[in-house]
Every structure is written in C-alpha cells, then in structure tokens.
PDB file of C-alpha atoms in Angstrom:
ATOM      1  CA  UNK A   1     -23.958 -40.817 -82.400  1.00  0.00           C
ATOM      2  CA  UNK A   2     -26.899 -43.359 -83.453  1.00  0.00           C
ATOM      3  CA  UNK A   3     -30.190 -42.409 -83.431  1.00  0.00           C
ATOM      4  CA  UNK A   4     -31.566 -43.770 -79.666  1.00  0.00           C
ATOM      5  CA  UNK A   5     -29.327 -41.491 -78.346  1.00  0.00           C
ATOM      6  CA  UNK A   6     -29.539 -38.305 -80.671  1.00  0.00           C
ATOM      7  CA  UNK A   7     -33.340 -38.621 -79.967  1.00  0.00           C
ATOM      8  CA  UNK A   8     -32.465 -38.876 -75.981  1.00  0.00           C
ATOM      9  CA  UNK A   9     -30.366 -35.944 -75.868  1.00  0.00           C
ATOM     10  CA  UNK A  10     -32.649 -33.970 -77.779  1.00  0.00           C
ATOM     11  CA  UNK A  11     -35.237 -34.793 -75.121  1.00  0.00           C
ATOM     12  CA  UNK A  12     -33.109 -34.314 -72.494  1.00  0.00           C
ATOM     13  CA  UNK A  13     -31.739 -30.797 -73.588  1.00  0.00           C
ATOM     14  CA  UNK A  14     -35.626 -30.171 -73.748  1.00  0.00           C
ATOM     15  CA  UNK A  15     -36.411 -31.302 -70.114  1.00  0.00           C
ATOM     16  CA  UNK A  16     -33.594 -28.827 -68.843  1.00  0.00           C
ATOM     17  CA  UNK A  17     -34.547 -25.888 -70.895  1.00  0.00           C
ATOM     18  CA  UNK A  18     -38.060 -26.445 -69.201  1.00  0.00           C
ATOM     19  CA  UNK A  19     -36.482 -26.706 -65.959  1.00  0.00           C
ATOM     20  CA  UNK A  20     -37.369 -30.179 -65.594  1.00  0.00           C
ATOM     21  CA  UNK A  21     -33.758 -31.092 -63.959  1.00  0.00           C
ATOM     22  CA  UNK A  22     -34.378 -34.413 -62.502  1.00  0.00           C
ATOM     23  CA  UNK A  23     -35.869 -35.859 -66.401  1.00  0.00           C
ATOM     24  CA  UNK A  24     -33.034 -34.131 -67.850  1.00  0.00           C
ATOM     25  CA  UNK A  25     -30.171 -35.018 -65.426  1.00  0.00           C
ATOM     26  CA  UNK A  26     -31.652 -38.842 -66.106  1.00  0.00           C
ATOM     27  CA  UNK A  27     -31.990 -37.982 -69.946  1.00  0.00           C
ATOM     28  CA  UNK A  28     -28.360 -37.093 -70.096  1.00  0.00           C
ATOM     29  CA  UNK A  29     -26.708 -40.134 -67.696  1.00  0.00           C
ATOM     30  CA  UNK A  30     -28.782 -42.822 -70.292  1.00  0.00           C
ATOM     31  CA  UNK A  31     -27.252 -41.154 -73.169  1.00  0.00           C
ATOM     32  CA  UNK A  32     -23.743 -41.330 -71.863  1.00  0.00           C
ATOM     33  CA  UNK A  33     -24.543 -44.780 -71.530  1.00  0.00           C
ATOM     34  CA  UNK A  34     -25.615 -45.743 -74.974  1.00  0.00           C
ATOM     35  CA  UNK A  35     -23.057 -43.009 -76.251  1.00  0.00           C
ATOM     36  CA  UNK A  36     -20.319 -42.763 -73.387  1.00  0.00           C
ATOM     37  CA  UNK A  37     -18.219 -40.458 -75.145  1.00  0.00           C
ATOM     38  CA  UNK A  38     -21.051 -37.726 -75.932  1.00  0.00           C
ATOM     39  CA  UNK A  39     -19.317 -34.611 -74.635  1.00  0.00           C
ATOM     40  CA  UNK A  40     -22.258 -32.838 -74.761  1.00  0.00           C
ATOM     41  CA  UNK A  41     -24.419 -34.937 -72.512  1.00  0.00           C
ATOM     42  CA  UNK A  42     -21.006 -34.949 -70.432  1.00  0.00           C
ATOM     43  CA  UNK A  43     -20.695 -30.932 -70.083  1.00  0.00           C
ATOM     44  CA  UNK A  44     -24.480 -30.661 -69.646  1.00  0.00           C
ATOM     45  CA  UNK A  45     -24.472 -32.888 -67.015  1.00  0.00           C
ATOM     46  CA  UNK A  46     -21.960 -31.023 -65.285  1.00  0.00           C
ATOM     47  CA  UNK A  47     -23.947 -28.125 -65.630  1.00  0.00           C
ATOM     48  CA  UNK A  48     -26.786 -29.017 -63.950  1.00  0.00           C
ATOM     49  CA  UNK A  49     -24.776 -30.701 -61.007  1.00  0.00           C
ATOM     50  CA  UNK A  50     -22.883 -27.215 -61.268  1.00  0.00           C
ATOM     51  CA  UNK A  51     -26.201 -25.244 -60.484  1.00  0.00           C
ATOM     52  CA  UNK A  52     -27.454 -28.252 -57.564  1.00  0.00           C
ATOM     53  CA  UNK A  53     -23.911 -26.798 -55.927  1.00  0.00           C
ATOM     54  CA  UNK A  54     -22.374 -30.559 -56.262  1.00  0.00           C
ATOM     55  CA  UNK A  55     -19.572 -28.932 -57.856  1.00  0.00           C
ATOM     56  CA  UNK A  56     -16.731 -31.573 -57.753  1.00  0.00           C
ATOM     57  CA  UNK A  57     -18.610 -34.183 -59.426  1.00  0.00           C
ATOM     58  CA  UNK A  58     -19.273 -31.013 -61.593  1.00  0.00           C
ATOM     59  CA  UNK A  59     -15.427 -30.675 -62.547  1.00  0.00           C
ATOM     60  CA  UNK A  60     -15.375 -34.250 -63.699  1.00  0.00           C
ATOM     61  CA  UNK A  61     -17.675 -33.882 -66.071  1.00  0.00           C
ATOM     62  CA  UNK A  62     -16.569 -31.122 -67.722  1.00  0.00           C
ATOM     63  CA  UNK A  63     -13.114 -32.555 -67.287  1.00  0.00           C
ATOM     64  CA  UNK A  64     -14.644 -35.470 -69.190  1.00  0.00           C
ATOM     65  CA  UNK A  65     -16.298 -33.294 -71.766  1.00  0.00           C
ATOM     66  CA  UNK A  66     -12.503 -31.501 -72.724  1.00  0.00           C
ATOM     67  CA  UNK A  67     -11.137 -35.271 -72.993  1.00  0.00           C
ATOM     68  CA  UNK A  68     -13.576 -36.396 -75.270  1.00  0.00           C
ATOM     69  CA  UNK A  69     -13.756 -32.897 -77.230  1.00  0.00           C
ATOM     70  CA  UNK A  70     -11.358 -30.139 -76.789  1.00  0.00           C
ATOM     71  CA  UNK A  71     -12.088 -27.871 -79.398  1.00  0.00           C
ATOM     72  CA  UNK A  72     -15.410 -26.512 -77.481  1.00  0.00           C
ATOM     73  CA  UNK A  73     -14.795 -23.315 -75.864  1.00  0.00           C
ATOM     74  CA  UNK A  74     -17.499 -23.845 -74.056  1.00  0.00           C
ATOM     75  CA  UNK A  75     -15.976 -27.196 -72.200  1.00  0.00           C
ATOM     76  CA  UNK A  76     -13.029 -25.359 -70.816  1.00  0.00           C
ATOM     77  CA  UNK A  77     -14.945 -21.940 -70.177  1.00  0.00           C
ATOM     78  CA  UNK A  78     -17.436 -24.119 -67.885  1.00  0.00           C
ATOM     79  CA  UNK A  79     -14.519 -26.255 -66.312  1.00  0.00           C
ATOM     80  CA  UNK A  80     -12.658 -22.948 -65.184  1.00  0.00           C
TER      81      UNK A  80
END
C-alpha cells in the first residue's frame, strides 16, 4: 500500500474509533480508491454499513474483503 493511502486509513480507522462514521465511512471509500484492493478498508467499510443496518451492501464488502484476503478470520467471521 503507498503511503497516501496508509496515512488515509490510519485516519480513517481513527474517525470510526471516535465515532465519527460519516469522516470514516468517506476515509475508507478514498482509500479503496487509491488502493482498491485494501481489504481492510473493504471489511471496515462493511462494518460500518453493517451497524447503519444497510446490510446487503454490507455482505459485499466483506465478500470483497475474503476475495482480496482470505486468510483473515476476521473477513469471514464478519461476512457470516
């Protein structure tokens, strides 16, 4: 991952542990688009569309997530 986008995810993962959602949600679709297959920013994503109850756009992001990296428990726990 270059460094624009490390340094936006970091932010991002910041802005949802402070419960901004809306920054982070925003923080996490720009780094898909300089890094579009960041699984992280992918599962995270999904999370927070998880907890807004918008849970089939949800599933493809975690969906996503496993694609791009299926050796994180954590993907497939959050996608069942």
């Amino acid at each position: 991952m270059d460094a624009p986008a490390n340094e936006l995810f970091q932010r991002a993962v910041k802005a949802h542990r402070s419960q901004n959602f809306e920054e982070a949600a925003n923080l996490y679709r720009i780094v898909m688009i300089f890094s579009p297959y960041h699984p992280d920013a992918s599962h995270n994503l999904g999370v927070l569309f998880f907890d807004a109850g918008k849970i089939d756009t949800a599933i493809i992001l975690f969906k996503r997530a496993i694609e791009i990296n299926s050796s994180q428990p954590q993907f497939l726990a959050s996608y069942i």
